[in-house]
PDB file of C-alpha atoms in Angstrom:
ATOM      1  CA  MET A   1       0.000   0.000   0.000  1.00 80.00           C
ATOM      2  CA  ILE A   2       1.225   3.526  -0.743  1.00 83.00           C
ATOM      3  CA  PHE A   3       0.469   6.837   0.939  1.00 89.00           C
ATOM      4  CA  PRO A   4       0.339  10.080  -1.092  1.00 88.00           C
ATOM      5  CA  LEU A   5       2.415  12.885   0.374  1.00 89.00           C
ATOM      6  CA  MET A   6       3.544  16.268  -0.944  1.00 89.00           C
ATOM      7  CA  VAL A   7       7.065  17.343   0.026  1.00 91.00           C
ATOM      8  CA  ARG A   8       8.508  20.866   0.276  1.00 91.00           C
ATOM      9  CA  ALA A   9      11.060  20.606  -2.518  1.00 93.00           C
ATOM     10  CA  ASP A  10      12.942  23.740  -1.493  1.00 92.00           C
ATOM     11  CA  ARG A  11      13.945  21.999   1.750  1.00 93.00           C
ATOM     12  CA  LEU A  12      15.089  18.744   0.185  1.00 97.00           C
ATOM     13  CA  ARG A  13      18.576  17.484  -0.721  1.00 98.00           C
ATOM     14  CA  ALA A  14      18.611  14.603  -3.177  1.00 99.00           C
ATOM     15  CA  LEU A  15      21.322  12.270  -4.377  1.00 99.00           C
ATOM     16  CA  VAL A  16      21.013  10.862  -7.900  1.00 99.00           C
ATOM     17  CA  VAL A  17      23.226   7.856  -8.630  1.00 99.00           C
ATOM     18  CA  GLY A  18      23.618   7.270 -12.363  1.00 98.00           C
ATOM     19  CA  GLY A  19      24.589   9.179 -15.463  1.00 98.00           C
ATOM     20  CA  GLY A  20      22.314   8.098 -18.291  1.00 97.00           C
ATOM     21  CA  GLN A  21      19.101   9.299 -19.879  1.00 97.00           C
ATOM     22  CA  VAL A  22      16.895   8.313 -16.926  1.00 96.00           C
ATOM     23  CA  ALA A  23      19.251   9.971 -14.432  1.00 98.00           C
ATOM     24  CA  HIS A  24      19.061  13.087 -16.613  1.00 98.00           C
ATOM     25  CA  ARG A  25      15.254  13.069 -16.572  1.00 96.00           C
ATOM     26  CA  LYS A  26      15.046  12.506 -12.803  1.00 97.00           C
ATOM     27  CA  THR A  27      17.674  15.184 -12.120  1.00 98.00           C
ATOM     28  CA  ALA A  28      15.877  17.675 -14.378  1.00 97.00           C
ATOM     29  CA  ASP A  29      12.548  16.976 -12.636  1.00 95.00           C
ATOM     30  CA  LEU A  30      14.080  17.413  -9.186  1.00 97.00           C
ATOM     31  CA  LEU A  31      15.838  20.648 -10.156  1.00 97.00           C
ATOM     32  CA  ALA A  32      12.668  22.029 -11.747  1.00 93.00           C
ATOM     33  CA  ALA A  33      10.880  21.494  -8.431  1.00 93.00           C
ATOM     34  CA  GLY A  34      13.592  23.366  -6.522  1.00 95.00           C
ATOM     35  CA  VAL A  35      15.377  20.377  -4.986  1.00 98.00           C
ATOM     36  CA  GLU A  36      19.100  20.667  -4.210  1.00 98.00           C
ATOM     37  CA  VAL A  37      20.705  17.801  -6.160  1.00 98.00           C
ATOM     38  CA  GLU A  38      24.080  16.055  -6.210  1.00 99.00           C
ATOM     39  CA  VAL A  39      24.986  13.373  -8.748  1.00 99.00           C
ATOM     40  CA  ILE A  40      27.360  10.433  -8.423  1.00 99.00           C
ATOM     41  CA  SER A  41      28.457   8.792 -11.661  1.00 98.00           C
ATOM     42  CA  PRO A  42      31.858   8.082 -13.216  1.00 98.00           C
ATOM     43  CA  LYS A  43      30.501   9.398 -16.524  1.00 96.00           C
ATOM     44  CA  CYS A  44      27.351  11.123 -17.712  1.00 97.00           C
ATOM     45  CA  SER A  45      25.400  11.504 -20.910  1.00 97.00           C
ATOM     46  CA  LEU A  46      26.070  14.742 -22.775  1.00 97.00           C
ATOM     47  CA  GLU A  47      22.584  16.006 -21.859  1.00 97.00           C
ATOM     48  CA  LEU A  48      23.149  15.350 -18.168  1.00 98.00           C
ATOM     49  CA  GLU A  49      26.629  16.951 -18.282  1.00 97.00           C
ATOM     50  CA  GLU A  50      25.115  20.073 -19.843  1.00 98.00           C
ATOM     51  CA  LEU A  51      22.333  20.209 -17.250  1.00 98.00           C
ATOM     52  CA  LEU A  52      24.736  19.771 -14.338  1.00 98.00           C
ATOM     53  CA  SER A  53      27.032  22.458 -15.706  1.00 97.00           C
ATOM     54  CA  ALA A  54      24.221  24.903 -16.466  1.00 97.00           C
ATOM     55  CA  ARG A  55      22.652  24.503 -13.019  1.00 97.00           C
ATOM     56  CA  GLY A  56      25.882  24.301 -11.011  1.00 96.00           C
ATOM     57  CA  VAL A  57      25.066  20.825  -9.693  1.00 97.00           C
ATOM     58  CA  LEU A  58      27.818  19.051  -7.768  1.00 97.00           C
ATOM     59  CA  HIS A  59      28.908  15.995  -9.773  1.00 98.00           C
ATOM     60  CA  HIS A  60      31.066  13.383  -8.066  1.00 98.00           C
ATOM     61  CA  ARG A  61      32.869  11.754 -11.023  1.00 98.00           C
ATOM     62  CA  ARG A  62      33.257   8.323  -9.488  1.00 98.00           C
ATOM     63  CA  GLY A  63      31.309   5.242  -8.564  1.00 98.00           C
ATOM     64  CA  PHE A  64      29.034   5.013  -5.544  1.00 98.00           C
ATOM     65  CA  ARG A  65      30.736   4.295  -2.212  1.00 98.00           C
ATOM     66  CA  PRO A  66      29.166   2.980   0.989  1.00 98.00           C
ATOM     67  CA  GLY A  67      28.106   5.931   3.121  1.00 98.00           C
ATOM     68  CA  ASP A  68      27.370   8.227   0.154  1.00 98.00           C
ATOM     69  CA  THR A  69      23.666   8.434   1.050  1.00 99.00           C
ATOM     70  CA  ALA A  70      24.401  10.129   4.404  1.00 98.00           C
ATOM     71  CA  GLY A  71      22.904  13.591   4.763  1.00 97.00           C
ATOM     72  CA  PHE A  72      20.391  13.326   1.937  1.00 98.00           C
ATOM     73  CA  GLY A  73      16.614  13.436   2.249  1.00 98.00           C
ATOM     74  CA  LEU A  74      16.035  11.438  -0.940  1.00 98.00           C
ATOM     75  CA  VAL A  75      18.082   8.992  -2.997  1.00 99.00           C
ATOM     76  CA  VAL A  76      17.326   8.223  -6.653  1.00 99.00           C
ATOM     77  CA  VAL A  77      19.103   5.242  -8.196  1.00 99.00           C
ATOM     78  CA  ALA A  78      19.280   5.088 -11.991  1.00 98.00           C
ATOM     79  CA  THR A  79      22.078   2.668 -12.855  1.00 98.00           C
ATOM     80  CA  ASP A  80      22.053  -0.518 -14.929  1.00 95.00           C
ATOM     81  CA  ASP A  81      23.864  -2.481 -12.195  1.00 97.00           C
ATOM     82  CA  ALA A  82      21.262  -4.593 -10.348  1.00 97.00           C
ATOM     83  CA  ALA A  83      23.559  -5.482  -7.436  1.00 98.00           C
ATOM     84  CA  LEU A  84      24.576  -1.843  -6.942  1.00 98.00           C
ATOM     85  CA  ASN A  85      20.950  -0.711  -7.118  1.00 98.00           C
ATOM     86  CA  ARG A  86      19.991  -3.197  -4.390  1.00 98.00           C
ATOM     87  CA  SER A  87      22.975  -2.203  -2.233  1.00 98.00           C
ATOM     88  CA  ILE A  88      22.150   1.515  -2.436  1.00 99.00           C
ATOM     89  CA  SER A  89      18.473   0.817  -1.712  1.00 98.00           C
ATOM     90  CA  GLU A  90      19.419  -1.196   1.368  1.00 98.00           C
ATOM     91  CA  GLU A  91      21.820   1.485   2.622  1.00 98.00           C
ATOM     92  CA  ALA A  92      19.209   4.208   2.225  1.00 98.00           C
ATOM     93  CA  GLY A  93      16.590   1.991   3.864  1.00 97.00           C
ATOM     94  CA  ARG A  94      18.776   1.333   6.910  1.00 98.00           C
ATOM     95  CA  ALA A  95      19.298   5.090   7.285  1.00 98.00           C
ATOM     96  CA  GLY A  96      15.575   5.836   6.886  1.00 98.00           C
ATOM     97  CA  ILE A  97      16.172   7.794   3.675  1.00 99.00           C
ATOM     98  CA  PRO A  98      13.400   7.575   1.062  1.00 98.00           C
ATOM     99  CA  VAL A  99      14.746   5.842  -2.046  1.00 98.00           C
ATOM    100  CA  ASN A 100      13.544   5.420  -5.614  1.00 97.00           C
ATOM    101  CA  VAL A 101      15.222   2.773  -7.751  1.00 97.00           C
ATOM    102  CA  VAL A 102      14.178   3.283 -11.360  1.00 94.00           C
ATOM    103  CA  ASP A 103      12.138   0.383 -12.778  1.00 90.00           C
ATOM    104  CA  ARG A 104      12.513  -1.660  -9.578  1.00 94.00           C
ATOM    105  CA  PRO A 105       9.418  -0.903  -7.461  1.00 91.00           C
ATOM    106  CA  GLU A 106      10.278  -3.670  -4.996  1.00 94.00           C
ATOM    107  CA  LEU A 107      13.445  -1.719  -4.044  1.00 97.00           C
ATOM    108  CA  CYS A 108      11.635   1.618  -3.651  1.00 96.00           C
ATOM    109  CA  THR A 109      10.214   3.309  -0.596  1.00 96.00           C
ATOM    110  CA  VAL A 110       8.962   6.229  -2.733  1.00 95.00           C
ATOM    111  CA  TYR A 111       7.691   6.495  -6.300  1.00 91.00           C
ATOM    112  CA  PHE A 112       7.620   9.373  -8.750  1.00 90.00           C
ATOM    113  CA  PRO A 113       4.037   9.875  -9.904  1.00 91.00           C
ATOM    114  CA  ALA A 114       2.934  11.112 -13.291  1.00 90.00           C
ATOM    115  CA  VAL A 115       2.095  14.784 -12.751  1.00 91.00           C
ATOM    116  CA  VAL A 116      -0.349  17.310 -14.178  1.00 92.00           C
ATOM    117  CA  ARG A 117       0.914  20.762 -13.233  1.00 89.00           C
ATOM    118  CA  ARG A 118      -0.919  24.026 -13.647  1.00 87.00           C
ATOM    119  CA  GLU A 119      -0.033  27.440 -12.216  1.00 85.00           C
ATOM    120  CA  ASN A 120      -1.226  26.664  -8.681  1.00 83.00           C
ATOM    121  CA  LEU A 121      -2.597  23.158  -9.027  1.00 89.00           C
ATOM    122  CA  LEU A 122      -0.809  19.813  -8.908  1.00 90.00           C
ATOM    123  CA  LEU A 123      -2.350  16.412  -9.639  1.00 93.00           C
ATOM    124  CA  ALA A 124      -0.282  13.271  -9.065  1.00 93.00           C
ATOM    125  CA  ILE A 125      -1.127   9.858 -10.548  1.00 94.00           C
ATOM    126  CA  SER A 126       0.579   6.686  -9.379  1.00 91.00           C
ATOM    127  CA  THR A 127       0.268   2.945  -9.794  1.00 89.00           C
ATOM    128  CA  GLY A 128       2.807   2.419  -7.018  1.00 84.00           C
ATOM    129  CA  GLY A 129       5.493   1.715  -9.589  1.00 82.00           C
ATOM    130  CA  GLY A 130       3.513  -1.209 -11.001  1.00 86.00           C
ATOM    131  CA  ALA A 131       2.468   0.265 -14.352  1.00 90.00           C
ATOM    132  CA  PRO A 132       4.084   3.650 -15.059  1.00 88.00           C
ATOM    133  CA  PHE A 133       2.858   3.552 -18.674  1.00 92.00           C
ATOM    134  CA  PHE A 134      -0.742   3.537 -17.385  1.00 96.00           C
ATOM    135  CA  ALA A 135      -0.101   6.529 -15.108  1.00 93.00           C
ATOM    136  CA  ARG A 136       1.500   8.412 -18.042  1.00 93.00           C
ATOM    137  CA  GLU A 137      -1.506   7.721 -20.278  1.00 96.00           C
ATOM    138  CA  LEU A 138      -3.945   8.845 -17.594  1.00 96.00           C
ATOM    139  CA  ARG A 139      -1.833  11.983 -17.106  1.00 95.00           C
ATOM    140  CA  LYS A 140      -2.161  12.811 -20.822  1.00 95.00           C
ATOM    141  CA  ARG A 141      -5.934  12.518 -20.609  1.00 95.00           C
ATOM    142  CA  LEU A 142      -6.134  14.612 -17.446  1.00 94.00           C
ATOM    143  CA  GLU A 143      -3.892  17.296 -18.978  1.00 92.00           C
ATOM    144  CA  ALA A 144      -6.476  17.754 -21.715  1.00 91.00           C
ATOM    145  CA  TRP A 145      -9.320  17.967 -19.210  1.00 91.00           C
ATOM    146  CA  VAL A 146      -7.675  20.100 -16.505  1.00 90.00           C
ATOM    147  CA  ASP A 147      -7.335  23.351 -18.422  1.00 87.00           C
ATOM    148  CA  GLU A 148      -6.276  26.768 -17.089  1.00 83.00           C
ATOM    149  CA  GLY A 149      -9.846  27.381 -15.916  1.00 83.00           C
ATOM    150  CA  TRP A 150      -9.134  24.945 -13.093  1.00 86.00           C
ATOM    151  CA  SER A 151      -6.056  26.934 -12.159  1.00 86.00           C
ATOM    152  CA  ASP A 152      -8.248  30.047 -11.965  1.00 84.00           C
ATOM    153  CA  ARG A 153     -10.619  28.158  -9.680  1.00 82.00           C
ATOM    154  CA  ALA A 154      -7.763  27.013  -7.469  1.00 85.00           C
ATOM    155  CA  ARG A 155      -6.406  30.575  -7.166  1.00 86.00           C
ATOM    156  CA  TRP A 156      -9.866  31.844  -6.271  1.00 82.00           C
ATOM    157  CA  ALA A 157     -10.330  28.967  -3.802  1.00 83.00           C
ATOM    158  CA  VAL A 158      -7.157  29.980  -1.950  1.00 87.00           C
ATOM    159  CA  SER A 159      -8.449  33.552  -1.622  1.00 86.00           C
ATOM    160  CA  LEU A 160     -11.929  32.393  -0.704  1.00 86.00           C
ATOM    161  CA  ARG A 161     -10.677  29.990   1.969  1.00 89.00           C
ATOM    162  CA  SER A 162      -8.515  32.672   3.541  1.00 90.00           C
ATOM    163  CA  TYR A 163     -11.485  35.069   3.587  1.00 89.00           C
ATOM    164  CA  ALA A 164     -13.911  32.423   4.874  1.00 90.00           C
ATOM    165  CA  LEU A 165     -11.646  31.347   7.735  1.00 92.00           C
ATOM    166  CA  ARG A 166     -11.474  34.985   8.888  1.00 93.00           C
ATOM    167  CA  GLU A 167     -15.033  36.112   8.221  1.00 91.00           C
ATOM    168  CA  VAL A 168     -17.355  33.084   8.318  1.00 92.00           C
ATOM    169  CA  PRO A 169     -17.234  31.479  11.770  1.00 92.00           C
ATOM    170  CA  ASP A 170     -19.832  28.782  11.049  1.00 95.00           C
ATOM    171  CA  PRO A 171     -18.176  25.717   9.435  1.00 94.00           C
ATOM    172  CA  ALA A 172     -21.446  24.732   7.723  1.00 94.00           C
ATOM    173  CA  GLN A 173     -21.715  28.166   6.091  1.00 92.00           C
ATOM    174  CA  ARG A 174     -18.103  27.934   4.963  1.00 91.00           C
ATOM    175  CA  GLU A 175     -18.806  24.568   3.353  1.00 91.00           C
ATOM    176  CA  LEU A 176     -21.764  26.092   1.464  1.00 90.00           C
ATOM    177  CA  LEU A 177     -19.509  28.863   0.234  1.00 84.00           C
ATOM    178  CA  PHE A 178     -16.900  26.329  -0.909  1.00 84.00           C
ATOM    179  CA  ALA A 179     -19.558  24.216  -2.669  1.00 87.00           C
ATOM    180  CA  ARG A 180     -20.719  27.292  -4.605  1.00 83.00           C
ATOM    181  CA  LEU A 181     -17.156  27.827  -5.758  1.00 76.00           C
ATOM    182  CA  MET A 182     -17.054  24.348  -7.257  1.00 76.00           C
ATOM    183  CA  ASP A 183     -20.340  25.000  -9.074  1.00 79.00           C
ATOM    184  CA  ALA A 184     -19.136  28.291 -10.580  1.00 71.00           C
ATOM    185  CA  ALA A 185     -17.936  28.337 -14.165  1.00 59.00           C
ATOM    186  CA  PRO A 186     -14.278  29.299 -14.676  1.00 57.00           C
ATOM    187  CA  GLU A 187     -15.405  32.383 -16.638  1.00 60.00           C
ATOM    188  CA  GLU A 188     -17.371  33.632 -13.608  1.00 61.00           C
ATOM    189  CA  ILE A 189     -14.312  33.219 -11.433  1.00 56.00           C
ATOM    190  CA  ALA A 190     -12.103  35.137 -13.860  1.00 56.00           C
ATOM    191  CA  GLU A 191     -14.738  37.901 -14.018  1.00 62.00           C
ATOM    192  CA  LYS A 192     -14.930  38.173 -10.203  1.00 58.00           C
ATOM    193  CA  GLU A 193     -11.142  38.476  -9.971  1.00 54.00           C
ATOM    194  CA  ARG A 194     -11.134  41.559 -12.215  1.00 55.00           C
TER     195      ARG A 194
END
């Protein structure tokens, strides 16, 4: 069983072990979210080298060594060495550090969901690592459905909630107010914001 949890990325240090295409994608995703990243890999793909250089990411140009996971809040393993992947997963697990081993859900304590991101709205879809292709397909369909109108609603909801918590003491009345928000068309919300 998995438990969904959102993490403050700007307070997270992550270690990525690996230097290929998947390590590049995971590193790029982490950096885009504001995570502080370090990479361990004797060599990297050109794309990953360029990303690390452009973003000033610390790259340890060597293989993984026991103890390398210390001090990190997340470990991502993206190597093609099954024994190494298992070893890193076990080390992180013993230290209580969340670990994601690419394409090996049985070695993971955390999974990267497929994500639909709008200005102030984030939807995460996961199969617990069991069928990432299914989560990606569902993400594509949700991206088409969750247009910018939903982002407008979310922005308005944040303002409305803040107002309601201050000005509407009755929880039942607040819930009515929130229900009306969900019934409003995105165009109405945009109009009210002007």
